[in-house]
Every structure is written in structure tokens, then in C-alpha cells.
Amino acid sequence: MNETKKYEFKAEVKKLLDILVHSLYTSREIFLRELISNASDALDKLRFESTRGSEIADKDLPLEIKITFDEKKKILTITDSGIGMSRDELITNIGTIAKSGTDEFAKLIAESKGDPSNIIGRFGVGFYSVFMVSKEVIIKTKSYKISEPAIEWKSDGLGDYEITELNDKITRGTTVEIHLKDDAEEFVQKWKLENTIKKHSNFITFPIYLDKDKVNTVSAIWREPKSSIKKEQYDEFYKFLSYDTEPPMDVVHKSVDAPIQFNALLFIPKKSNEYFYYDRENYGLDLYVRRVLIQHKNKDLLPEYLSFVKGVVDSEDLPLNISRETLQENVVFTKIASSVTSNVLSYLQDKAKNNVEGYVEFWKEHGKIFKLGYMDFTNHEKYIELLRFNSSSAKDEKELVSFADYVARIKEGQKEIYYISGTNRDALAVDPHIEIFKNKGLEVLYLYDPVDEFVIQSIRKYKDYELKLVSSVDMKDLKNFQNAEEKKAEVEPLAKDDQKQFYSLLSKMKSILSSRVEDVVESKRLVDSPACLVSKDDSMSAQMKKILKMTKQDVGIEKKILEVNPDHALVRNLVKVFKADSNDEFILKVTEQLMDSALLQEGNLEEPHKLIKRLNEMMEQSSSWYVDLKNIK
Ligand code: ADP
Ligand code: MG
């Protein structure tokens, strides 16, 4: 008898096991999916080794998965003739967690309200799910490497495991023997096992035998003609592939023959992957060569901004023994990749054109990631046409505007596409900077996703129209556009003397604000507001600067210009006060209040308490006037 050695699970494994064992899950059956998926991976790896010409133990063993069960003893076993594991591999693969992130995993499990089925698979911790149903697990495994001995691994999943070298002659592959907990005995019932395999593992490419009967029936559906496949089959395959519980939003099934042959079956999920930020690496398409899986989650078939797409690509024209490391340098592969990408973009173009509502849904879910495509210069034209924004012409937050929509209704003589950025539609709709644009019926794109402005700044132009931030538009350029409402005309212009007083008032205001502003000037853009701030150099919006500041990039303290609207009733009154006493305290208060309000508007007010204090004083005063006015005792 060989010596048995005890090992302790790594701390993060213990923590994970604790979560899995001590919670009652509704979908414990997924442990079977995970074990079958591991068996299938092991078979894929073996096939990969053999195409590379490695020397392999038990060379002629068929590649398959066998499941047997003992109803009396409540034992379930899953056997594969895959790659197997050596002692060292056992210790690193099962005993530690390769990826960091147990904490995030625990958090997600907690948030998932008892249904961790899709989280477990995605996190690459599938094996441990076996402890949801077992009191003891015994693994017997023999590596494909001829010199490696067979190994037994045993654990109750509580804190440690034992490893023993086996003397018995064991053929290549792995057997997982599960001693079921009393409350999990349904997993030695044939119908339950059969249902579970059909539900979760139907598309496994190796045969799965349950007590001699082959259970999985489906072939590589991406190779079948489109017309022969029903929606249910697509949905089922998608769920198998993605661990999603819902059917996909879109199915793109392509069969391309020239110049390079490939089949692609791609899916766009209904919901964006909410784990995306925890699990950044979990994307990519499965690459097959002549039905043989070459690589799971290949990340070079599609650019990252299309990483929400799931699916498989299978080609006849790549060599079976291609190595994953050199894929990117393979000309055939890169051609397939660019064709897959352009197929996805064309699909989206069609969708945007023929199913506007559907495209809105798509944009809501995946737009955030899609926007990151501004770096894809090869597909720039298509990318730009697929972008969407909200705008001052949209009737509500939901309506989306493309550049083409904008240009289709652009005013005669308008050479620029205007945009403004801020925190949300409501705030932008009342932003003083767009008053004149609204008044002249000029459409302004609303950017309220932080990434929007990066996108706009990098694309700069749509066709011949320059993209321009409203506050950097030269007001002279707007002269030729008629006022839609003629609001400005309703106000009597200032009398000549008052005009002079107004300019003196502006100087006074400048001296009050002194170092806080670059200048105080008459505004040509304001209609309804008394004042607003603009930059000297406004290639970057206040919003963008705020973002850069948050990300700790120093953009320097920039002094702005305060623009004052001479036609506003408040300003007219100020002129009167100023005429009577140019040093009146009231002018000081109002000036500072206007400045702080303008800062607040753009989200850059740093000392709100001062504004509030002043506002309260003013309200107190006006309440006295109000009481007098109403003759209240
Ligand atoms: P994942 O499959 O995402 O890597 P798992 O927890 O399911 O995570 O499995 C951990 C590792 O254990 C696998 O990556 C693999 O190296 C090894 N393993 C599990 N089951 C088998 C098996 N049947 N044959 C060979 N190796 C296996
Ligand atoms: Mg696994």
C-alpha cells in the first residue's frame, strides 16, 4: 500500500466550499453540468495533444464520457477518457483557485438569491459545486503521460483532502466518484440524471453514456443549413453555451464559402453581462476546426467592443494542429476574424434600419460596450452609423438619434453638429448654454454617458460636419439662423445710457469676483437665464474636465468667463440698483449668487454652504417683502 498524504485546501477554496456547502440551492443539479463540462474539456485537451503528435497512454481508448450510478449505495460516478491529471496537477487544479476573485464570487452568490447556477460556471470554480450534493468525493485519475502513475484524491469538502498513489492498472482519464448526501439521492435515479444531462449538456460534442445508453443527441448545429434549424434549437444551444437563463436577443447564423470557408453561429444576449466588470476576461468565441474545438473563448475573432457576442466559429481552412499561440499570425485566421466582425456589424446595420425598436433595446443593453469601438479604424464608417445619442429633438429619454437622423433634419447653412454633455437629459434640457440653440431650432446632441465625450472627441467629424461642443460655438456663426420664437425681440433693448451703465456693472461684477473669473461679459447666447459660465478654450466640456479630475488627471484650475444676459429681468433690476448706488451691498450678493449658481449648474461648485447661506438670507428678505406686499399681519 502506498503512503497517503494529507493536504489542506487553500484558504480561498475553504471559503468557497463553505459558501457552497452551507447554502441550500434550488439548482443543485448544475454540479452535473460542471463535471460533464470538465470531462469534455479533458477530452478536448487530449484530442489537442494527439493532433500535436504527443505520445499518449492508451492511445486507442474511445473519447467518451460514461455515467453510472448505484441506487443502493447512493454513489454516482462520472468517467472520461480525457487528459487525466498528475499528482502536481491535481494539487494545483483542485485545491487552489487559479483566478483570484473569491470575494467577488461570494458577493455575487449572495446577491443571486439562491440561484448561483450561471455564476458558478462563469467563474471557473465548477468542480467545487460537487460538494453541494456530496458527503465524500473520490477522484481516480491517470494522466495521458505514460510515465505518470495513477492517483487517488479523496475529500469530504470540509477542510482537507488526501492523495494516494495507486498501484492498480488504471486506464487514461478521470473518474469522479460521488457519495451523495442523504438529501441528494435523486441523483441516482435514471430519469433525473437523463433529464439533467439533456437540459444542460445536450450539446457536448463527445458521446455521454448513461448506463450504456447514449443520452446527448445533438450534433454541431452551426454546420447545419439555417433552414433546418428551429428557433428552439438555437435557444437551447445558446443557453448551453452562455449559461444564460433567457433566450438570446438575436441569432446570426452565417455560412461563408469564399474566399475562406467558415461557419459562424453567433448570439447577442438579451441582457448585458452584469458580471462584466468582475469578470473582465470572460468573453470570446469558441473556435473549431472541422468540428474539433481548438480554443474556448478566443478573444481575437471579434474586437473587444463586440465582446457581448457569444457563439462559435468553425472553419475547414485552418490546420487541425494549429497552435493557439500562433493563431493571431495566421493569415487565414485573421481573414476569418475580420469577416466575422464585419458580419456582426452588417447585422446590426440591418437591425438598426429594419427594426428600430429592437435596435433601441440592443443599444440600451450593449451600447455602453459598443461605444468603445471608436478605436476600430478599419470599420470606422460602419461604427459611426451605428452610434446613437439622445438630443434636444428627441421627444423623451428613450428616443435615439443617429448622426444620419441629425443630418437629415439639419438647418440650411448649418455646418456643424452641436453637442452638450452633462449628467442627464433633464439637466441638459435646461442648461443655459443651449438656450440660443433651442430658440433657433438647432438640434443639440445630449451626451450623458461619460464615455460619449471620448467617442465624440475621437471621431471629430461625421461626413463633412464637424462635431462641436455648444459652449465653443462662435455666437457669430448663429446669426443667420432665425429665432424660432422671437423671444429676444420682445424685450426692449437697453437705452443708450443704460447700456453704458450695464457695461460698468459688468466691470463692477468682475471686480467683485476678482480672481474667480477670467472676465465678465455680455452674453449673446442666453435667453431664459441671467448668467452662465463659458471657457476661453472650450474644446473640453465642464463634464469632461470633471471626469478627468475624478480620475485624478490634473487638468489645472481653469478660470472661466461669466456671461451675463442684459435682457433678463434680474439684470435689468441690477442696472437700476447700480445706477442709484454703484456700491450697493445687493449687487455684491447677487453677483456671487449668480457665479455660484453657474458653477452648481455645471457640477463644479466646491463650497455649496456659501450659496445656501446667501440663498437663505435672500429668502428671508423676500419673505418680509412678501408679507408686506400681501398685507399679512
Ligand atoms: P474550470 O473547469 O473552469 O477550469 P473547475 O473547477 O471546473 O474549473 O476545474 C478546475 C480544473 O481541474 C480544470 O481546469 C482542470 O484542469 C481540472 N479538472 C477538473 N476535472 C477534470 C477532469 N475530468 N479531467 C482532467 N482535469 C480536470
Ligand atoms: Mg469546469
XYZ file of C-alpha atoms and ligand atoms in Angstrom:
661
model
C 0.000 0.000 0.000
C 1.327 3.422 -0.862
C 1.572 6.253 1.556
C -1.433 8.585 1.873
C -0.658 12.250 2.248
C -2.974 14.856 3.717
C -3.188 18.361 2.253
C -5.165 21.358 3.287
C -7.286 23.338 0.842
C -6.070 26.858 0.220
C -7.914 29.494 2.250
C -9.903 30.806 -0.716
C -11.060 27.272 -1.567
C -12.221 26.700 2.006
C -14.186 29.892 1.875
C -15.791 28.910 -1.404
C -16.620 25.421 -0.190
C -18.179 26.893 2.873
C -20.451 29.074 0.745
C -21.406 26.161 -1.495
C -21.968 23.570 1.218
C -23.858 25.670 3.691
C -26.371 27.231 1.395
C -29.444 25.482 0.125
C -29.636 25.982 -3.571
C -32.584 25.472 -5.828
C -30.450 24.383 -8.740
C -28.013 21.938 -7.208
C -28.279 19.819 -10.337
C -25.788 22.079 -12.080
C -22.969 20.180 -10.357
C -23.529 17.528 -13.046
C -23.223 20.077 -15.828
C -19.923 21.228 -14.312
C -18.459 17.729 -14.027
C -19.520 16.823 -17.558
C -18.086 20.081 -18.807
C -14.761 19.256 -17.118
C -14.814 15.780 -18.653
C -15.471 17.307 -22.058
C -12.643 19.837 -21.584
C -10.323 16.983 -20.624
C -11.279 15.138 -23.829
C -10.752 18.269 -25.908
C -7.317 18.699 -24.383
C -6.450 15.103 -25.131
C -7.508 15.470 -28.734
C -5.438 18.598 -28.950
C -2.361 16.751 -27.629
C -2.848 13.957 -30.114
C -3.109 16.328 -33.103
C 0.183 17.785 -31.909
C 1.659 14.325 -32.088
C 2.387 13.921 -28.358
C 2.892 10.420 -27.050
C -0.305 9.272 -25.357
C -1.174 6.499 -22.909
C -3.940 4.079 -24.002
C -3.930 5.609 -27.443
C -6.896 3.673 -28.774
C -9.327 4.382 -25.963
C -12.503 5.950 -27.425
C -13.118 9.576 -26.466
C -16.283 9.465 -24.387
C -17.984 10.175 -21.067
C -19.613 7.415 -19.004
C -22.030 7.940 -16.157
C -23.023 5.105 -13.827
C -24.932 5.002 -10.556
C -25.588 2.680 -7.636
C -29.052 3.256 -6.241
C -28.447 1.317 -3.045
C -25.122 2.817 -2.094
C -26.109 6.253 -3.403
C -22.965 6.556 -5.456
C -22.740 8.376 -8.784
C -19.635 8.158 -10.993
C -18.578 10.201 -13.989
C -15.741 8.821 -16.070
C -13.896 10.312 -19.008
C -11.031 9.092 -21.153
C -9.552 12.583 -21.309
C -6.193 14.022 -20.468
C -6.155 12.998 -16.782
C -4.041 14.618 -14.084
C -0.692 14.010 -12.413
C -0.260 14.481 -8.672
C 1.019 18.024 -9.109
C -1.769 18.903 -11.481
C -4.330 17.606 -9.022
C -2.913 19.788 -6.297
C -2.853 22.935 -8.428
C -6.106 22.356 -10.305
C -8.230 21.077 -7.471
C -7.101 22.538 -4.210
C -6.396 26.078 -5.268
C -8.362 28.575 -7.318
C -6.424 29.809 -10.295
C -8.284 33.025 -10.726
C -8.459 35.484 -7.906
C -11.841 36.856 -7.030
C -13.390 34.573 -4.433
C -14.634 37.673 -2.676
C -16.468 38.895 -5.743
C -17.781 35.399 -6.241
C -19.124 35.297 -2.687
C -20.747 38.669 -3.185
C -22.399 37.649 -6.419
C -23.603 34.395 -4.892
C -25.120 36.352 -2.023
C -26.841 38.685 -4.473
C -28.087 35.856 -6.658
C -30.774 34.888 -4.139
C -30.160 31.183 -4.074
C -29.626 30.565 -7.749
C -25.905 30.595 -8.408
C -26.169 28.297 -11.422
C -24.856 30.704 -14.001
C -22.312 32.305 -11.704
C -20.556 29.071 -10.807
C -19.906 28.107 -14.399
C -18.688 31.520 -15.393
C -16.257 31.809 -12.539
C -14.294 28.681 -13.335
C -14.889 27.098 -9.933
C -17.262 24.469 -11.273
C -15.657 21.419 -9.726
C -16.374 22.509 -6.170
C -20.103 22.600 -6.847
C -19.994 18.808 -6.427
C -19.884 19.392 -2.686
C -23.394 20.808 -2.782
C -24.610 17.217 -3.153
C -21.886 15.001 -1.746
C -20.517 13.987 1.617
C -17.445 12.474 0.024
C -15.793 12.688 -3.391
C -13.110 10.335 -4.706
C -11.219 11.167 -7.875
C -9.171 8.493 -9.605
C -7.100 9.841 -12.417
C -4.365 8.741 -14.800
C -2.509 11.274 -16.884
C -2.061 10.800 -20.640
C 1.674 10.985 -19.946
C 2.855 7.406 -19.905
C 5.337 7.835 -17.056
C 2.824 9.353 -14.629
C 1.260 6.957 -12.096
C -2.465 6.857 -11.371
C -3.557 8.932 -8.380
C -6.445 8.859 -5.951
C -7.803 12.050 -4.378
C -10.345 11.958 -1.583
C -12.160 14.683 0.334
C -15.296 15.466 2.300
C -15.026 19.080 1.203
C -14.605 20.365 4.728
C -11.002 21.460 5.022
C -8.535 18.976 3.616
C -8.019 16.232 1.103
C -5.882 13.086 0.793
C -3.777 11.895 -2.081
C -2.577 8.335 -2.616
C -0.613 6.870 -5.491
C -2.406 3.857 -6.972
C -0.760 0.593 -7.950
C -3.744 -0.762 -9.832
C -3.680 -0.631 -13.560
C -5.959 2.239 -14.445
C -6.575 3.436 -17.982
C -6.098 7.019 -19.047
C -8.634 9.597 -17.873
C -10.541 10.574 -14.783
C -13.312 9.062 -12.674
C -15.175 11.201 -10.186
C -16.980 9.068 -7.615
C -19.640 10.945 -5.681
C -21.042 9.691 -2.379
C -24.301 11.573 -2.260
C -25.703 13.335 0.757
C -28.945 11.854 2.051
C -30.983 14.746 0.731
C -29.494 14.405 -2.766
C -30.432 10.825 -3.538
C -32.496 11.859 -6.554
C -29.183 11.877 -8.429
C -29.077 8.102 -8.508
C -32.387 7.982 -10.359
C -32.029 7.387 -14.043
C -34.796 9.739 -15.182
C -33.383 12.585 -13.107
C -29.911 12.084 -14.496
C -31.189 11.799 -18.030
C -33.268 14.960 -17.746
C -30.422 16.887 -16.221
C -27.963 15.840 -18.907
C -30.406 16.666 -21.683
C -31.168 20.004 -20.115
C -27.623 21.220 -19.528
C -25.235 19.063 -21.519
C -27.016 18.193 -24.731
C -24.504 19.943 -26.958
C -21.382 18.317 -25.564
C -19.525 17.090 -28.626
C -18.409 13.765 -27.098
C -20.887 10.950 -26.511
C -22.284 10.729 -22.987
C -23.389 7.247 -21.965
C -25.754 6.775 -19.052
C -25.647 3.085 -18.176
C -24.807 2.184 -21.792
C -27.418 4.458 -23.400
C -26.209 7.477 -25.297
C -28.027 10.498 -23.875
C -26.830 13.543 -25.782
C -28.146 13.620 -29.293
C -27.300 16.899 -30.888
C -24.627 17.493 -33.473
C -22.761 20.641 -34.370
C -25.780 22.753 -35.317
C -23.666 25.618 -36.619
C -22.781 23.359 -39.551
C -26.363 22.563 -40.437
C -28.234 24.645 -43.004
C -30.092 27.526 -41.437
C -33.427 26.409 -42.814
C -33.255 23.087 -40.976
C -32.904 24.615 -37.526
C -35.789 25.666 -35.340
C -35.736 28.621 -33.010
C -35.921 26.281 -30.001
C -32.722 24.582 -31.087
C -30.924 27.883 -31.362
C -32.230 28.910 -27.954
C -31.194 25.638 -26.384
C -27.722 25.830 -27.850
C -27.364 29.426 -26.758
C -28.291 28.589 -23.173
C -25.843 25.723 -23.184
C -23.115 27.982 -24.468
C -23.678 31.052 -22.371
C -25.184 29.802 -19.092
C -27.856 32.419 -19.720
C -31.314 31.603 -18.442
C -33.088 33.605 -21.131
C -33.116 33.024 -24.882
C -30.905 35.364 -26.930
C -31.958 38.719 -28.362
C -30.532 37.886 -31.796
C -29.162 34.912 -33.689
C -26.669 35.413 -36.509
C -26.017 32.213 -38.432
C -23.585 32.517 -41.334
C -22.099 30.065 -43.729
C -19.311 31.568 -45.821
C -17.583 29.671 -48.623
C -15.272 32.078 -50.354
C -12.573 33.187 -50.189
C -12.283 31.268 -46.939
C -14.733 28.690 -45.675
C -16.249 29.076 -42.232
C -19.492 28.706 -40.322
C -20.384 31.099 -37.569
C -23.271 30.833 -35.140
C -23.405 33.978 -33.061
C -25.771 35.294 -30.424
C -26.480 38.661 -28.898
C -27.719 38.217 -25.313
C -30.913 39.897 -24.141
C -29.171 41.327 -21.138
C -25.706 42.736 -20.888
C -23.443 40.702 -18.684
C -23.732 42.284 -15.286
C -20.649 40.434 -14.110
C -18.627 42.022 -16.814
C -16.617 44.223 -14.520
C -15.901 41.441 -12.066
C -15.000 39.041 -14.748
C -13.417 41.045 -17.486
C -11.764 38.097 -19.218
C -14.877 36.030 -19.589
C -15.698 36.620 -23.225
C -14.767 35.366 -26.659
C -15.980 32.912 -29.275
C -15.300 29.186 -29.369
C -13.069 28.344 -32.291
C -13.460 24.967 -34.007
C -11.535 23.486 -36.886
C -13.547 20.811 -38.671
C -15.787 20.307 -35.621
C -12.847 19.945 -33.268
C -12.667 22.543 -30.544
C -9.381 24.410 -30.820
C -9.955 27.174 -28.328
C -12.600 28.181 -25.831
C -13.273 31.917 -25.606
C -10.920 33.015 -28.319
C -10.531 36.771 -27.972
C -9.236 37.629 -31.416
C -12.185 36.683 -33.593
C -14.060 39.799 -32.534
C -12.839 43.151 -31.253
C -13.430 43.862 -27.579
C -16.265 46.294 -28.217
C -18.263 43.386 -29.630
C -17.400 41.163 -26.675
C -21.070 40.856 -25.729
C -21.462 38.489 -28.696
C -21.386 34.770 -27.839
C -21.025 31.852 -30.183
C -18.857 29.542 -32.232
C -16.818 29.782 -35.398
C -15.796 26.645 -37.291
C -13.524 26.560 -40.345
C -12.378 23.903 -42.804
C -9.467 26.021 -43.913
C -7.349 26.069 -40.766
C -4.988 23.216 -39.932
C -6.173 20.963 -37.096
C -2.840 21.132 -35.327
C -2.689 24.904 -35.306
C -1.315 26.207 -32.043
C -3.283 28.764 -30.095
C -0.193 30.889 -29.664
C 0.312 31.421 -33.373
C -3.342 31.889 -34.337
C -3.054 35.641 -34.457
C -0.274 35.450 -37.026
C -2.174 33.060 -39.245
C -3.439 34.856 -42.352
C -6.455 32.589 -42.778
C -7.429 33.165 -39.156
C -7.138 36.952 -39.376
C -9.265 36.929 -42.532
C -11.923 34.880 -40.758
C -11.796 37.269 -37.821
C -12.298 40.360 -39.957
C -15.122 38.697 -41.831
C -16.844 37.663 -38.579
C -16.544 41.235 -37.307
C -17.912 42.759 -40.443
C -20.776 40.248 -40.451
C -21.776 41.302 -36.952
C -21.633 44.990 -37.877
C -23.701 44.422 -41.017
C -26.232 42.502 -38.996
C -26.513 45.446 -36.606
C -26.876 47.852 -39.523
C -29.799 45.853 -40.860
C -31.340 45.703 -37.446
C -30.988 49.463 -36.954
C -32.695 50.009 -40.279
C -35.449 47.411 -40.198
C -36.206 47.018 -36.522
C -35.811 50.376 -34.853
C -37.409 49.291 -31.584
C -35.213 46.235 -31.459
C -32.177 48.386 -32.025
C -33.186 50.654 -29.135
C -33.298 47.551 -26.912
C -29.927 46.477 -28.209
C -28.481 49.904 -27.573
C -29.838 50.043 -24.047
C -28.155 46.763 -23.150
C -24.962 46.752 -25.147
C -24.456 50.348 -26.281
C -22.097 51.083 -23.415
C -19.616 48.480 -24.584
C -20.248 49.041 -28.257
C -19.239 52.689 -27.951
C -15.694 51.621 -27.074
C -15.290 50.783 -30.748
C -14.074 54.275 -31.587
C -10.612 52.758 -31.837
C -11.593 50.370 -34.643
C -10.363 52.308 -37.648
C -10.985 49.504 -40.118
C -14.726 49.554 -39.504
C -14.973 53.233 -38.722
C -17.731 54.049 -41.218
C -19.996 51.276 -40.042
C -19.266 52.029 -36.417
C -20.198 55.704 -36.726
C -23.506 54.896 -38.381
C -24.391 52.564 -35.508
C -23.854 55.135 -32.752
C -26.889 56.610 -31.018
C -27.491 59.581 -28.753
C -30.337 61.430 -27.206
C -30.923 65.002 -28.359
C -32.915 68.162 -27.894
C -35.183 66.996 -30.730
C -35.937 63.631 -29.153
C -39.337 63.559 -27.519
C -38.164 61.590 -24.492
C -35.200 59.863 -22.955
C -35.870 56.666 -24.874
C -35.735 58.090 -28.355
C -32.371 57.660 -30.006
C -30.774 59.814 -32.652
C -28.121 58.746 -35.133
C -25.822 61.117 -36.965
C -27.788 60.323 -40.107
C -31.038 61.359 -38.374
C -29.409 64.586 -37.263
C -28.112 65.438 -40.703
C -31.427 64.571 -42.370
C -33.083 67.435 -40.479
C -30.157 69.816 -40.241
C -30.877 73.518 -40.872
C -29.887 75.010 -44.153
C -26.444 76.506 -43.864
C -25.596 74.568 -40.701
C -22.102 73.138 -40.998
C -21.646 71.714 -37.543
C -23.262 69.077 -35.384
C -23.769 70.505 -31.913
C -23.469 68.578 -28.683
C -23.504 69.208 -24.977
C -22.537 66.888 -22.165
C -23.806 66.627 -18.622
C -25.299 64.289 -16.103
C -28.761 63.579 -17.505
C -31.367 64.667 -20.022
C -33.325 66.863 -17.625
C -30.254 68.785 -16.581
C -29.132 69.287 -20.166
C -32.546 70.385 -21.342
C -32.397 73.405 -19.010
C -28.715 74.137 -19.406
C -28.298 77.850 -20.210
C -25.716 77.048 -22.872
C -28.292 75.578 -25.203
C -30.952 78.270 -24.827
C -29.986 80.030 -28.008
C -29.820 76.735 -29.927
C -33.297 75.822 -28.792
C -34.535 79.270 -29.594
C -33.228 78.971 -33.121
C -34.494 75.428 -33.527
C -30.973 73.960 -33.804
C -30.721 70.374 -32.619
C -28.177 69.583 -29.904
C -26.989 66.056 -29.134
C -27.149 65.200 -25.461
C -24.210 63.237 -24.101
C -24.743 61.880 -20.647
C -22.755 58.705 -20.635
C -19.201 59.586 -19.556
C -17.740 57.653 -22.454
C -19.774 59.600 -25.048
C -17.473 62.541 -24.976
C -14.395 60.404 -25.546
C -16.173 58.916 -28.521
C -17.071 62.319 -29.979
C -13.622 63.715 -29.363
C -12.012 60.857 -31.162
C -14.300 60.779 -34.186
C -14.418 64.585 -34.526
C -16.434 64.630 -37.748
C -19.428 62.985 -39.330
C -19.208 63.276 -43.115
C -18.423 66.975 -43.653
C -19.933 68.120 -40.398
C -17.662 68.955 -37.553
C -18.836 67.868 -34.097
C -18.885 70.901 -31.858
C -19.452 71.474 -28.169
C -22.151 74.159 -27.759
C -20.084 76.357 -25.493
C -17.294 76.540 -28.048
C -19.555 77.582 -30.907
C -18.865 81.123 -32.057
C -22.109 83.040 -31.494
C -21.494 84.991 -34.692
C -21.992 81.755 -36.614
C -25.539 81.521 -35.311
C -26.572 84.981 -36.509
C -28.063 83.730 -39.753
C -30.423 81.317 -38.085
C -33.817 82.859 -37.384
C -35.130 82.883 -33.837
C -37.929 80.398 -33.732
C -39.853 82.196 -31.022
C -38.552 85.709 -31.484
C -38.252 85.864 -27.722
C -35.326 88.217 -27.751
C -37.227 90.725 -29.796
C -39.958 91.036 -27.177
C -37.588 92.715 -24.761
C -36.935 96.391 -25.341
C -33.231 96.971 -25.917
C -31.467 98.938 -23.202
C -31.488 102.681 -23.635
C -28.135 104.108 -24.641
C -27.277 105.415 -21.200
C -28.397 102.185 -19.524
C -26.250 100.263 -21.954
C -23.260 102.180 -20.606
C -24.378 101.515 -17.048
C -24.688 97.832 -17.892
C -21.064 97.711 -19.028
C -19.960 99.476 -15.851
C -21.981 96.964 -13.895
C -20.086 94.171 -15.644
C -16.781 95.748 -14.572
C -18.105 96.018 -11.061
C -19.072 92.353 -11.109
C -15.651 91.431 -12.372
C -14.006 93.265 -9.510
C -16.323 91.510 -7.043
C -15.458 88.086 -8.383
C -11.838 89.129 -8.992
C -9.683 86.003 -9.171
C -12.616 83.644 -9.544
C -13.250 84.587 -13.172
C -11.301 85.396 -16.268
C -13.807 88.021 -17.316
C -17.449 89.117 -17.069
C -19.048 89.864 -20.439
C -22.360 90.473 -22.149
C -23.998 87.263 -23.334
C -25.292 86.651 -26.821
C -26.409 83.101 -26.120
C -28.719 83.372 -23.140
C -32.480 83.592 -23.473
C -34.108 82.494 -20.214
C -31.202 82.527 -17.767
C -29.477 85.546 -16.229
C -25.929 84.161 -16.464
C -23.702 81.237 -17.334
C -20.039 80.266 -17.429
C -18.061 79.599 -20.587
C -14.436 78.677 -21.147
C -11.884 80.602 -23.080
C -10.842 77.445 -24.771
C -13.782 75.124 -24.790
C -12.597 72.122 -26.649
C -13.313 70.202 -23.473
C -16.617 70.413 -21.677
C -17.069 71.019 -17.983
C -18.332 67.439 -17.763
C -15.196 66.030 -19.335
C -12.996 68.051 -17.023
C -14.936 66.742 -14.083
C -14.327 63.184 -15.230
C -10.632 63.810 -15.683
C -10.496 65.357 -12.259
C -12.228 62.330 -10.759
C -9.733 60.043 -12.392
C -7.061 62.242 -10.826
C -5.727 63.619 -14.057
C -4.656 67.140 -13.415
C -6.467 69.488 -15.734
C -5.449 72.554 -13.758
C -7.722 75.144 -12.256
C -9.247 76.942 -15.130
C -10.734 80.397 -14.877
C -13.895 80.907 -16.823
C -15.812 83.760 -18.329
C -19.119 84.726 -16.744
C -21.630 85.730 -19.368
C -24.490 87.987 -18.279
C -27.802 88.312 -20.090
C -28.680 92.040 -20.495
C -32.310 91.229 -21.294
C -33.045 89.294 -18.154
C -35.363 90.986 -15.647
C -32.947 90.363 -12.783
C -30.110 92.026 -14.671
C -32.338 94.973 -15.620
C -33.111 95.490 -11.939
C -29.450 95.250 -11.080
C -28.722 98.040 -13.561
C -31.274 100.208 -11.752
C -29.738 99.464 -8.352
C -26.313 100.108 -9.777
C -27.396 103.487 -11.138
C -28.688 104.551 -7.732
C -25.654 103.289 -5.779
C -22.842 101.502 -7.521
C -21.604 100.103 -4.212
C -24.893 98.693 -3.057
C -24.454 95.505 -0.985
C -27.195 93.846 -3.035
C -25.040 93.848 -6.177
C -22.311 92.004 -4.313
C -24.703 89.339 -3.086
C -26.416 88.773 -6.428
C -23.123 88.616 -8.296
C -21.759 85.935 -6.018
C -25.008 84.063 -6.148
C -25.021 84.111 -9.965
C -21.463 82.836 -10.006
C -22.193 80.002 -7.582
C -25.376 79.014 -9.409
C -23.457 78.812 -12.680
C -20.832 76.633 -11.011
C -23.525 74.460 -9.485
C -25.133 74.089 -12.890
C -22.014 72.571 -14.353
C -21.322 70.476 -11.296
C -18.241 72.337 -10.151
C -19.413 74.184 -7.067
C -16.968 73.411 -4.322
C -18.443 75.351 -1.411
C -22.202 74.860 -1.512
C -22.612 76.113 2.076
C -21.881 79.670 0.970
C -24.544 79.520 -1.705
C -27.054 78.112 0.731
C -26.322 80.715 3.370
C -26.779 83.536 0.864
C -29.893 81.975 -0.564
C -31.426 81.681 2.891
C -30.679 85.330 3.637
C -32.287 86.387 0.382
C -35.328 84.255 1.012
C -35.658 85.731 4.462
C -35.617 89.227 2.957
C -38.030 88.409 0.202
C -40.387 86.735 2.660
C -40.575 90.046 4.580
C -41.370 91.850 1.348
C -43.942 89.248 0.552
C -45.647 89.635 3.929
C -45.759 93.397 3.400
C -46.991 93.046 -0.137
C -49.812 90.764 0.862
C -50.604 92.907 3.837
C -50.323 89.982 6.183
C -50.232 90.862 9.875
P -12.588 25.165 -14.814
O -13.187 23.976 -15.494
O -13.338 26.431 -15.150
O -11.111 25.323 -15.026
P -13.185 23.644 -12.482
O -13.290 23.953 -11.032
O -14.383 23.036 -13.086
O -12.789 24.969 -13.230
O -11.962 22.672 -12.712
C -10.680 23.014 -12.251
C -9.576 22.326 -13.011
O -9.486 20.939 -12.613
C -9.773 22.255 -14.505
O -9.312 23.427 -15.133
C -8.911 21.053 -14.889
O -7.554 21.433 -15.022
C -9.035 20.156 -13.698
N -10.037 19.106 -13.945
C -11.290 19.057 -13.448
N -11.933 17.946 -13.888
C -11.063 17.307 -14.695
C -11.135 16.082 -15.476
N -12.236 15.341 -15.519
N -10.027 15.720 -16.171
C -8.912 16.479 -16.143
N -8.791 17.613 -15.449
C -9.846 18.029 -14.728
Mg -15.105 23.355 -15.169
